[in-house]
Short mmCIF file of C-alpha atoms in Angstrom, two decimals:
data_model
loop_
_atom_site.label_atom_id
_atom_site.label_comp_id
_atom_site.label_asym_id
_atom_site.label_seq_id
_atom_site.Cartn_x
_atom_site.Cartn_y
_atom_site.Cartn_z
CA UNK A 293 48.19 133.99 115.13
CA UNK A 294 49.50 135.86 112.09
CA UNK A 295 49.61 139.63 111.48
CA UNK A 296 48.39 142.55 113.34
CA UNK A 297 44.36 143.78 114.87
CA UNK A 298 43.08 146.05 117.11
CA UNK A 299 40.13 144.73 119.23
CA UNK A 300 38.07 147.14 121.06
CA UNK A 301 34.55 146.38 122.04
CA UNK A 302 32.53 149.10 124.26
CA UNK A 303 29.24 147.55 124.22
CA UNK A 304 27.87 146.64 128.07
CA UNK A 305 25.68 144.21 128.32
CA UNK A 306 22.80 142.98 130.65
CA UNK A 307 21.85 138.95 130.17
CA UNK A 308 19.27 137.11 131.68
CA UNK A 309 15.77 137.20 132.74
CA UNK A 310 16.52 140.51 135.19
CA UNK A 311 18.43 141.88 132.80
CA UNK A 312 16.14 144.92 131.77
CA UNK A 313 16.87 146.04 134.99
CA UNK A 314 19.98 147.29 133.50
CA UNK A 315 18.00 149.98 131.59
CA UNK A 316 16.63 152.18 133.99
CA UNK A 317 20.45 151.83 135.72
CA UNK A 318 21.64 153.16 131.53
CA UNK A 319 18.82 155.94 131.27
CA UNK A 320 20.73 157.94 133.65
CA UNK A 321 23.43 158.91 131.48
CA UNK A 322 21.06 160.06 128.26
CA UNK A 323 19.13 163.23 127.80
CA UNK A 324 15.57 163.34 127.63
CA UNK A 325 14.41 162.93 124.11
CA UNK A 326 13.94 158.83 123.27
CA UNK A 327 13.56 157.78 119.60
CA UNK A 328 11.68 154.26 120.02
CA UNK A 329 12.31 152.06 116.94
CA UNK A 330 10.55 149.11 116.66
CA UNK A 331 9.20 146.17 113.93
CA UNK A 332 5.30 145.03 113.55
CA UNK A 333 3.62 145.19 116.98
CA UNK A 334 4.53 141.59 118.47
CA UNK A 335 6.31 143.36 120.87
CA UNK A 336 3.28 144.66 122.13
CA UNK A 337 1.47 141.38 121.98
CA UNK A 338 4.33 139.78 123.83
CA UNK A 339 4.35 142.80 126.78
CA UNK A 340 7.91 143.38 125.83
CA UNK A 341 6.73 146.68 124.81
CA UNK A 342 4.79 147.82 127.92
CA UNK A 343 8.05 146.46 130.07
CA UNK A 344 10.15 148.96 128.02
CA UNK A 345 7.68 152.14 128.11
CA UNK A 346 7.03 151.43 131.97
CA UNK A 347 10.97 152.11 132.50
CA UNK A 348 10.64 155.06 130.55
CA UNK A 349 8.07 156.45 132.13
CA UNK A 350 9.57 155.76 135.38
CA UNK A 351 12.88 157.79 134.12
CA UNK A 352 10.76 160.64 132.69
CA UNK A 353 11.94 160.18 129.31
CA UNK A 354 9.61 161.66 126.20
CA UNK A 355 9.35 159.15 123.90
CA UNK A 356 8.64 159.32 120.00
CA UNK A 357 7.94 155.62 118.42
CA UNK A 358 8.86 154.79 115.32
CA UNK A 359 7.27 151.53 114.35
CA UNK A 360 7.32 149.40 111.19
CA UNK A 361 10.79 148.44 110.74
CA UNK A 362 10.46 145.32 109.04
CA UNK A 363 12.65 142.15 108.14
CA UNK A 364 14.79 143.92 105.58
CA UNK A 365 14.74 147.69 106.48
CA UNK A 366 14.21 149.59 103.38
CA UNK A 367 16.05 153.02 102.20
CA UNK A 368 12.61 154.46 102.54
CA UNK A 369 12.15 153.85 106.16
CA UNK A 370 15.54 155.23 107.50
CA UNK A 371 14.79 158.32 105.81
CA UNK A 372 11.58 158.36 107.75
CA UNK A 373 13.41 157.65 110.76
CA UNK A 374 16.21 160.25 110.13
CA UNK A 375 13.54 162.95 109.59
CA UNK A 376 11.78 161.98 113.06
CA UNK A 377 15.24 162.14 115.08
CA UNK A 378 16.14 165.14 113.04
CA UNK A 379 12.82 166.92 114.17
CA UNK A 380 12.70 165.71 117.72
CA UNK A 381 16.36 166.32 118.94
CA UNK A 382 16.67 162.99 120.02
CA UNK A 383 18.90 162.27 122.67
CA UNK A 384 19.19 158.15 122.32
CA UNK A 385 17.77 155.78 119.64
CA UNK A 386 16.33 153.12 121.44
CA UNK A 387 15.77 149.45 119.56
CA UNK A 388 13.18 147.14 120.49
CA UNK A 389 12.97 144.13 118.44
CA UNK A 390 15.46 142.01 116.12
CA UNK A 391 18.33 142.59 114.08
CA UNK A 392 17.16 144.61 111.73
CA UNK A 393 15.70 147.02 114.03
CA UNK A 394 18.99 146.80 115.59
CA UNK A 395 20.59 147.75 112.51
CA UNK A 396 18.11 150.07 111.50
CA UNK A 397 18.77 151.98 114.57
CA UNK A 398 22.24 152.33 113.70
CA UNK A 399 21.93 153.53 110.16
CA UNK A 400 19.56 156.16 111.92
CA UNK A 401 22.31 156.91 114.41
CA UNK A 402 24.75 157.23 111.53
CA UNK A 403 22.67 159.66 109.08
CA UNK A 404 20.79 162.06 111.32
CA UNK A 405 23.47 164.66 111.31
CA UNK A 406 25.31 163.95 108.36
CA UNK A 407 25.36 166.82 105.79
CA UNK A 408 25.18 164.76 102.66
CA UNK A 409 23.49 162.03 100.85
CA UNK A 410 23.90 159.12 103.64
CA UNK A 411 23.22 156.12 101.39
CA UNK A 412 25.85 156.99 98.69
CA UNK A 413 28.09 158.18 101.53
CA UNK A 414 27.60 154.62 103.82
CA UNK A 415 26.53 152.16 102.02
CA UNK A 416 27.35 152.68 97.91
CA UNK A 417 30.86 153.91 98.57
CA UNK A 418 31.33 152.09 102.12
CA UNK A 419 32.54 154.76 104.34
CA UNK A 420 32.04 156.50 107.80
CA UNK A 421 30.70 159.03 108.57
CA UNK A 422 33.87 161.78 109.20
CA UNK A 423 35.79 162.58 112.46
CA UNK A 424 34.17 164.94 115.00
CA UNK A 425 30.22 164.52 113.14
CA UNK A 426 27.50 164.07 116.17
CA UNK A 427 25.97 160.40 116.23
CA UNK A 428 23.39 159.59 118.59
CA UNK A 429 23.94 157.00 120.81
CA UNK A 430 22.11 153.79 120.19
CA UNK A 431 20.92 151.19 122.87
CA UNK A 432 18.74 148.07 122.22
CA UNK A 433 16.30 145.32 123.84
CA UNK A 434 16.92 142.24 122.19
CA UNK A 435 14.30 139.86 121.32
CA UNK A 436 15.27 137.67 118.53
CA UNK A 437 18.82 135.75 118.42
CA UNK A 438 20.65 135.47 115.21
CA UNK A 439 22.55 138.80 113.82
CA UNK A 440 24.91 139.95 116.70
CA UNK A 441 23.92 143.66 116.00
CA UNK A 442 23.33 143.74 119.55
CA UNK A 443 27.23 144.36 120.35
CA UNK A 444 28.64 145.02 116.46
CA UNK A 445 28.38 148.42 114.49
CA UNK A 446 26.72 146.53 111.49
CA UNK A 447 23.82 147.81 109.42
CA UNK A 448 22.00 146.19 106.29
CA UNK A 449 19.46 148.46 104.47
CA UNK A 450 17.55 147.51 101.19
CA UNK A 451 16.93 149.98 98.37
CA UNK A 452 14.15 148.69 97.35
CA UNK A 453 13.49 150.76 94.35
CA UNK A 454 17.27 149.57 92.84
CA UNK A 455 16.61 145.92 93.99
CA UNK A 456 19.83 146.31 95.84
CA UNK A 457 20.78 145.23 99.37
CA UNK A 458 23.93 146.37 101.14
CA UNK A 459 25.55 145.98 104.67
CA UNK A 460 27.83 148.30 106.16
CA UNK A 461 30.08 148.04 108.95
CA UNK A 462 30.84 150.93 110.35
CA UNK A 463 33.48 151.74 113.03
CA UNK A 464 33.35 150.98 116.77
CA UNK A 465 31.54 154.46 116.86
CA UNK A 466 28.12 153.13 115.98
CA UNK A 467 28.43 150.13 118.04
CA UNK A 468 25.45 150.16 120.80
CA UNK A 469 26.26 151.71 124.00
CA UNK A 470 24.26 148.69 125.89
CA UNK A 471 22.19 145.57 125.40
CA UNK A 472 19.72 144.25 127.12
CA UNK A 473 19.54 140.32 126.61
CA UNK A 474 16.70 138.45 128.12
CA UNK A 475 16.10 134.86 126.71
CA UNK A 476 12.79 135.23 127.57
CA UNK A 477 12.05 137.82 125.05
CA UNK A 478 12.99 135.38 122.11
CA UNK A 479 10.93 132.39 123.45
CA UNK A 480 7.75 134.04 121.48
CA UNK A 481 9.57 134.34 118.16
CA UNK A 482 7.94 132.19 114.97
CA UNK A 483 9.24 129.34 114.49
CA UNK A 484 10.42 130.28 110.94
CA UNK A 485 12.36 133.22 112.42
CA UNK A 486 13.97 131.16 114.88
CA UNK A 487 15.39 129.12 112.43
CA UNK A 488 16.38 131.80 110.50
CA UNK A 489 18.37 133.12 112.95
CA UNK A 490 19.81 129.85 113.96
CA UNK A 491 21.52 129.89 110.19
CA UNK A 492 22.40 133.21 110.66
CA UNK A 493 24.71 132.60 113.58
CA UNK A 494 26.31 129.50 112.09
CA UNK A 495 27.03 131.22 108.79
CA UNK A 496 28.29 134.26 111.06
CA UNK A 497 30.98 131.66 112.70
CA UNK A 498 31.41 129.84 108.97
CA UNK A 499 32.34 132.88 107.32
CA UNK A 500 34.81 133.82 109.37
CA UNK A 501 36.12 130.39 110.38
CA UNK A 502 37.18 129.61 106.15
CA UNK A 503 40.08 132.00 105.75
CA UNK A 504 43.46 131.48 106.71
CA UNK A 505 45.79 128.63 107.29
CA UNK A 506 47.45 129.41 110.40
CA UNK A 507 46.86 127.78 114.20
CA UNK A 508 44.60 130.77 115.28
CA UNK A 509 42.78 130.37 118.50
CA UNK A 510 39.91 132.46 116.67
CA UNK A 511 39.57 129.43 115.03
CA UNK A 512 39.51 127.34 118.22
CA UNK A 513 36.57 129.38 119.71
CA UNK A 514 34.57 129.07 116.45
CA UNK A 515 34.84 125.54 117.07
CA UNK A 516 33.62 125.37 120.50
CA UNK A 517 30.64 128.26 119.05
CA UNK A 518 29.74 126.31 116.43
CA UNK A 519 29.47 122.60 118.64
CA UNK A 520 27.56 124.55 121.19
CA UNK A 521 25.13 125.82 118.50
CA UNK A 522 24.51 122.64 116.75
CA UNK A 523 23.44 121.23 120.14
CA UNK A 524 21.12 124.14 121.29
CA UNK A 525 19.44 124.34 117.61
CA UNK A 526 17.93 120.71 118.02
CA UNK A 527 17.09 121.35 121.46
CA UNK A 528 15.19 124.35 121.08
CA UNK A 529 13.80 123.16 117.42
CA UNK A 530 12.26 120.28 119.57
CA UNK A 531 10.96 122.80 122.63
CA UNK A 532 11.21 126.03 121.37
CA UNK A 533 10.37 126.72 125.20
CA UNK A 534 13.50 125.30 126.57
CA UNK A 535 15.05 128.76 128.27
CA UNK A 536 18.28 126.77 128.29
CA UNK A 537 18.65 126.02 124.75
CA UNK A 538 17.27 129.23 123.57
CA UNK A 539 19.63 131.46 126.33
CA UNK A 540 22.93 129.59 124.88
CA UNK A 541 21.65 130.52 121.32
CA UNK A 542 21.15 134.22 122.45
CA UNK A 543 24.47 134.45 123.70
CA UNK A 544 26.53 132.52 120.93
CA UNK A 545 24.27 134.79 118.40
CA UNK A 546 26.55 137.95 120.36
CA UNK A 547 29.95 136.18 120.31
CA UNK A 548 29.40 135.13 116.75
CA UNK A 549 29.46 138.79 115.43
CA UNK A 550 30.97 141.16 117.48
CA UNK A 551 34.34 141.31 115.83
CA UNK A 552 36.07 138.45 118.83
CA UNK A 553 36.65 135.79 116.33
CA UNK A 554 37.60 137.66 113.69
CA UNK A 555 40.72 138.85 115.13
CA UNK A 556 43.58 137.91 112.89
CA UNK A 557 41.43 136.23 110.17
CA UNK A 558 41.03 137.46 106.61
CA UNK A 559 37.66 136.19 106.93
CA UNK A 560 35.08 135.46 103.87
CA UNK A 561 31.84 137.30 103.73
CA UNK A 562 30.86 136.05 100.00
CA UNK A 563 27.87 134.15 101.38
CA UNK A 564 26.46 137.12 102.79
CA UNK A 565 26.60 138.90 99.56
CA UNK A 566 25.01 136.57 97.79
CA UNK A 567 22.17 136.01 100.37
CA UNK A 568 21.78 139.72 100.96
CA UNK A 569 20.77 139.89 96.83
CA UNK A 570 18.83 136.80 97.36
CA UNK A 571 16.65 138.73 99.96
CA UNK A 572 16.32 141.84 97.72
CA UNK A 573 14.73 140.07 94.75
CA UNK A 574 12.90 137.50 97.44
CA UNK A 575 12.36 139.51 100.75
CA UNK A 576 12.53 136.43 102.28
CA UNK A 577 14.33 135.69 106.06
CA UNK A 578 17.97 136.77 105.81
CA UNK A 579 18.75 133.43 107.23
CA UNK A 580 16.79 131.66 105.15
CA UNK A 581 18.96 133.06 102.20
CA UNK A 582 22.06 132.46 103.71
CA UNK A 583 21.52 128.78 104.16
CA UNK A 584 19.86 128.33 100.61
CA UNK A 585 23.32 129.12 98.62
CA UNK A 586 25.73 127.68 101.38
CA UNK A 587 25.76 124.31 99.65
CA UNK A 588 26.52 125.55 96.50
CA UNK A 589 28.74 127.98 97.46
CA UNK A 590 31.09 126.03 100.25
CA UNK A 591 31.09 123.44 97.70
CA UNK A 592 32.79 125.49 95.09
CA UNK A 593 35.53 126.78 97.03
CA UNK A 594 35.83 123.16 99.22
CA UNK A 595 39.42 122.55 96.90
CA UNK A 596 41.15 126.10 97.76
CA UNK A 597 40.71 125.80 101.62
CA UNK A 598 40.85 122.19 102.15
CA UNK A 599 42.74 121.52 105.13
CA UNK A 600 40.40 124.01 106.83
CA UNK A 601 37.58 121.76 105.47
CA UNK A 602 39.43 118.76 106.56
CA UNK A 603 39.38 120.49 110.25
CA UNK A 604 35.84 122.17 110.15
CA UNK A 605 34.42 117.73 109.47
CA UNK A 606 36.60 116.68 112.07
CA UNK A 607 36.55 119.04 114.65
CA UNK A 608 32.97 120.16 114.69
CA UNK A 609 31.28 117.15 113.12
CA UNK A 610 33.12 114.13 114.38
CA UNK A 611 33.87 113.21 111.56
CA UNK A 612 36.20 110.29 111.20
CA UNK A 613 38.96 110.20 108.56
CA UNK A 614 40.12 106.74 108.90
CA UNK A 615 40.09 105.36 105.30
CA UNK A 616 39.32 108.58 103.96
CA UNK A 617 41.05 111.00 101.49
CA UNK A 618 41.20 114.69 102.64
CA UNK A 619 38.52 115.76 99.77
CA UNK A 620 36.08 112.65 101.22
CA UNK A 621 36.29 113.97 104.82
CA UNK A 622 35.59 117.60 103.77
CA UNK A 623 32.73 116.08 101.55
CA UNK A 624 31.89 114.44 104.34
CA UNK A 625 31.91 117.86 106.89
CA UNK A 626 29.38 119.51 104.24
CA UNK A 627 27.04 116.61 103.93
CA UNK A 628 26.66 116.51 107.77
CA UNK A 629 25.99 120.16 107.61
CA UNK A 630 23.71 119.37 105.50
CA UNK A 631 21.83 117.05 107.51
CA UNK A 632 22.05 119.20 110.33
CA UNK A 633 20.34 121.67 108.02
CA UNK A 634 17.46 119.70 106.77
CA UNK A 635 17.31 118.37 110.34
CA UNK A 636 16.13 121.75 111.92
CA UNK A 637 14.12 122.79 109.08
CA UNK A 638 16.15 125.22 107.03
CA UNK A 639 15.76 125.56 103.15
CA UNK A 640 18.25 124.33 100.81
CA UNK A 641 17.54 126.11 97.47
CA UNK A 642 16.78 129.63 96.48
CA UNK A 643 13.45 128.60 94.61
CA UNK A 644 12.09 127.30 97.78
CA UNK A 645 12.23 131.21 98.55
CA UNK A 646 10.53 132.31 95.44
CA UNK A 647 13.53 132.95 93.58
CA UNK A 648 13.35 131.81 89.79
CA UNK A 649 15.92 131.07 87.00
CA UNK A 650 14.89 135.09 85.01
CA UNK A 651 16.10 136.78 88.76
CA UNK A 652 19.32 134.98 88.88
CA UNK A 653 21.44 137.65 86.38
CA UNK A 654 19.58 140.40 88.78
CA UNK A 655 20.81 138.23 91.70
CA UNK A 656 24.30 138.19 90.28
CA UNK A 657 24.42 141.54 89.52
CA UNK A 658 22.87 142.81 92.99
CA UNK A 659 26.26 140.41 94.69
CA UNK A 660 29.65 142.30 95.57
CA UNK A 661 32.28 139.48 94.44
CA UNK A 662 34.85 139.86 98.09
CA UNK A 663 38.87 139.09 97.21
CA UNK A 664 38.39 137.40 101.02
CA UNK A 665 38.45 133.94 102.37
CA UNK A 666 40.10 131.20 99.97
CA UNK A 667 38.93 132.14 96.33
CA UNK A 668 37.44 135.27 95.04
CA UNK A 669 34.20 134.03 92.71
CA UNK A 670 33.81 134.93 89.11
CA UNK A 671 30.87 136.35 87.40
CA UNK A 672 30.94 132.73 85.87
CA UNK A 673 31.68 131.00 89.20
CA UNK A 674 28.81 133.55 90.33
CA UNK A 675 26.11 132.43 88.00
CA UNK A 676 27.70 128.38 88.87
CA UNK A 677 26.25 128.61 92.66
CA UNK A 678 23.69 130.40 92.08
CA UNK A 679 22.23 127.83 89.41
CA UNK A 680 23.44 125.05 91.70
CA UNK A 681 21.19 126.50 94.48
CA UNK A 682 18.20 126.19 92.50
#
């Protein structure tokens, strides 16, 4: 492995169907004041949410709920939240729900006591909040598999009002003190969102997986991520109530994103950008967007990283390069990515999200272009996948 990293991650976690155990053990160590963020009320169809407030109860915490974080939490709704745990001296920020009430929570976590204008601050100009500022601890209870912000200090917010989606990654100080990870929570999800955040994993491992040209064993356990993924997609697309297949996507969904297999890789993060301006102008799944300009993308920068290609077809795909030129077997990787897509139900275009040829100079200009991975795009380039994934 080449160069130098630092890897430090504090998050505990609980797995498995006892785990939530593990939060009335973690309750001990917070104050009294519980901010409760949560998405649309499933988890209160599913009893997730009655599990959650019994513990509570139990530890005599006062609760405030904060409800309606939706797929793609907006600018508008972490100021709502940062008013509420600015008002209610909140001790912990609790998550209940997905990733993006995962990440929500965090953005909340990161603003409440900042003295300044948060979004430019976090997310326009990328930093963290400074040395020795108060952020409020942040915990969640998983139940959807796909974004790793269960054990990563990542946050996406949307302004909607700009069209403009950004992620931010902030440091290890906004990474959740504990997880609780119960398969069982994620065996109610809709079908669409389990898909979703199938694609989100792989393109997770993907994205850090293309950079670099060294023998990295980062690379080595991307492999074995990715192989074990594949698998557990077509089981669980086939019985989305196999605990098995859906507890080995859970857990692959943490290791994919919480900084392990990034350690010594440059890393390429492109695809993100463009699906995170995808899902401004579409709103739709942020998986969904991801694997809709893959294709197009992977395919454009297949000649600057192909031995890594070469590798990712043979070594994750079985691919067999007897008789084969280099370019054919990495042709040959995508196209079985491809089927593996199409198998499991994913889209494979942008328009199949709503997007149409008059948003794609919007899209474009929404996208941060990344000097990462094997070739930094051009506006040109740019505009190239994004008409290709039409």
């Amino acid at each position: 492995m080449n160069g130098n990293f630092v890897y430090h991650n504090p998050t505990k976690l609980y797995f498995g169907p006892d785990s939530l155990k593990g939060l009335e053990e973690e309750l001990k160590k917070y104050g009294p004041n519980i901010l409760l963020n949560y998405g649309g009320g499933s988890i209160k169809r599913n009893g997730v949410y009655d599990e959650v407030m019994a513990v509570l109860r139990k530890k005599g915490k006062t609760v405030v709920e904060n409800p309606g974080v939706l797929s793609n939490p907006t600018l508008e709704k972490l100021n709502e939240g940062v008013e509420i745990a600015r008002n209610h001296k909140v001790d912990l920020i609790l998550a209940v729900g997905g990733g993006s009430v995962c990440d929500y929570s965090k953005a909340v976590a990161a603003a409440t006591h900042y003295d300044g204008d948060y979004w430019d601050a976090f997310y326009l100009r990328q930093q963290n909040p400074p040395e020795g500022q108060l952020i409020l601890p942040v915990a969640c209870v998983l139940t959807m598999a796909g974004t790793g912000s269960e054990m990563n200090a990542g946050t996406v917010i949307t302004d909607a009002a700009h069209t403009l989606k950004v992620g931010h990654v902030f440091d290890e100080r906004l990474m959740p003190k504990f997880s609780i990870l119960n398969p069982n929570y994620t065996l109610t999800v809709p079908d669409n969102q389990m898909k979703a955040g199938i694609y989100d994993i792989m393109s997770h491992i993907m994205e850090q997986y293309f950079s670099g040209d060294d023998d990295n064993t980062s690379d080595y356990l991307a492999e074995g991520l990715m192989r074990g993924l594949i698998v557990a997609a077509r089981k669980a697309v086939k019985n989305p109530k196999d605990y098995e297949a859906r507890s080995n996507i859970m857990w692959t969904a943490t290791w994919a994103l919480n900084t392990l297999i990034g350690c010594g890789k440059k890393e390429d993060w492109e695809v993100h950008m463009i699906g995170h301006s995808v899902g401004a102008w579409t709103h739709a799944p942020h998986g969904y967007t991801l694997a809709a300009v893959s294709m197009a993308y992977y395919h454009k920068i297949l000649k600057y990283g192909l031995p890594k290609f070469v590798r990712f077809a043979e070594n994750v795909w079985s691919v067999n390069p007897e008789g084969k030129s280099d370019k054919q077997v990495a042709l040959a990787g995508l196209d079985a990515l491809k089927a593996w897509m199409k198998e499991i139900g994913l889209p494979l275009t942008i328009s199949e999200l709503g997007a149409t040829t008059d948003m794609l100079e919007g899209i474009a200009k929404g996208t941060f272009l990344l000097d990462a991975g094997y070739h930094q795009l051009t506006h040109d380039e740019l505009m190239e996948v994004l008409s290709e994934s039409m």
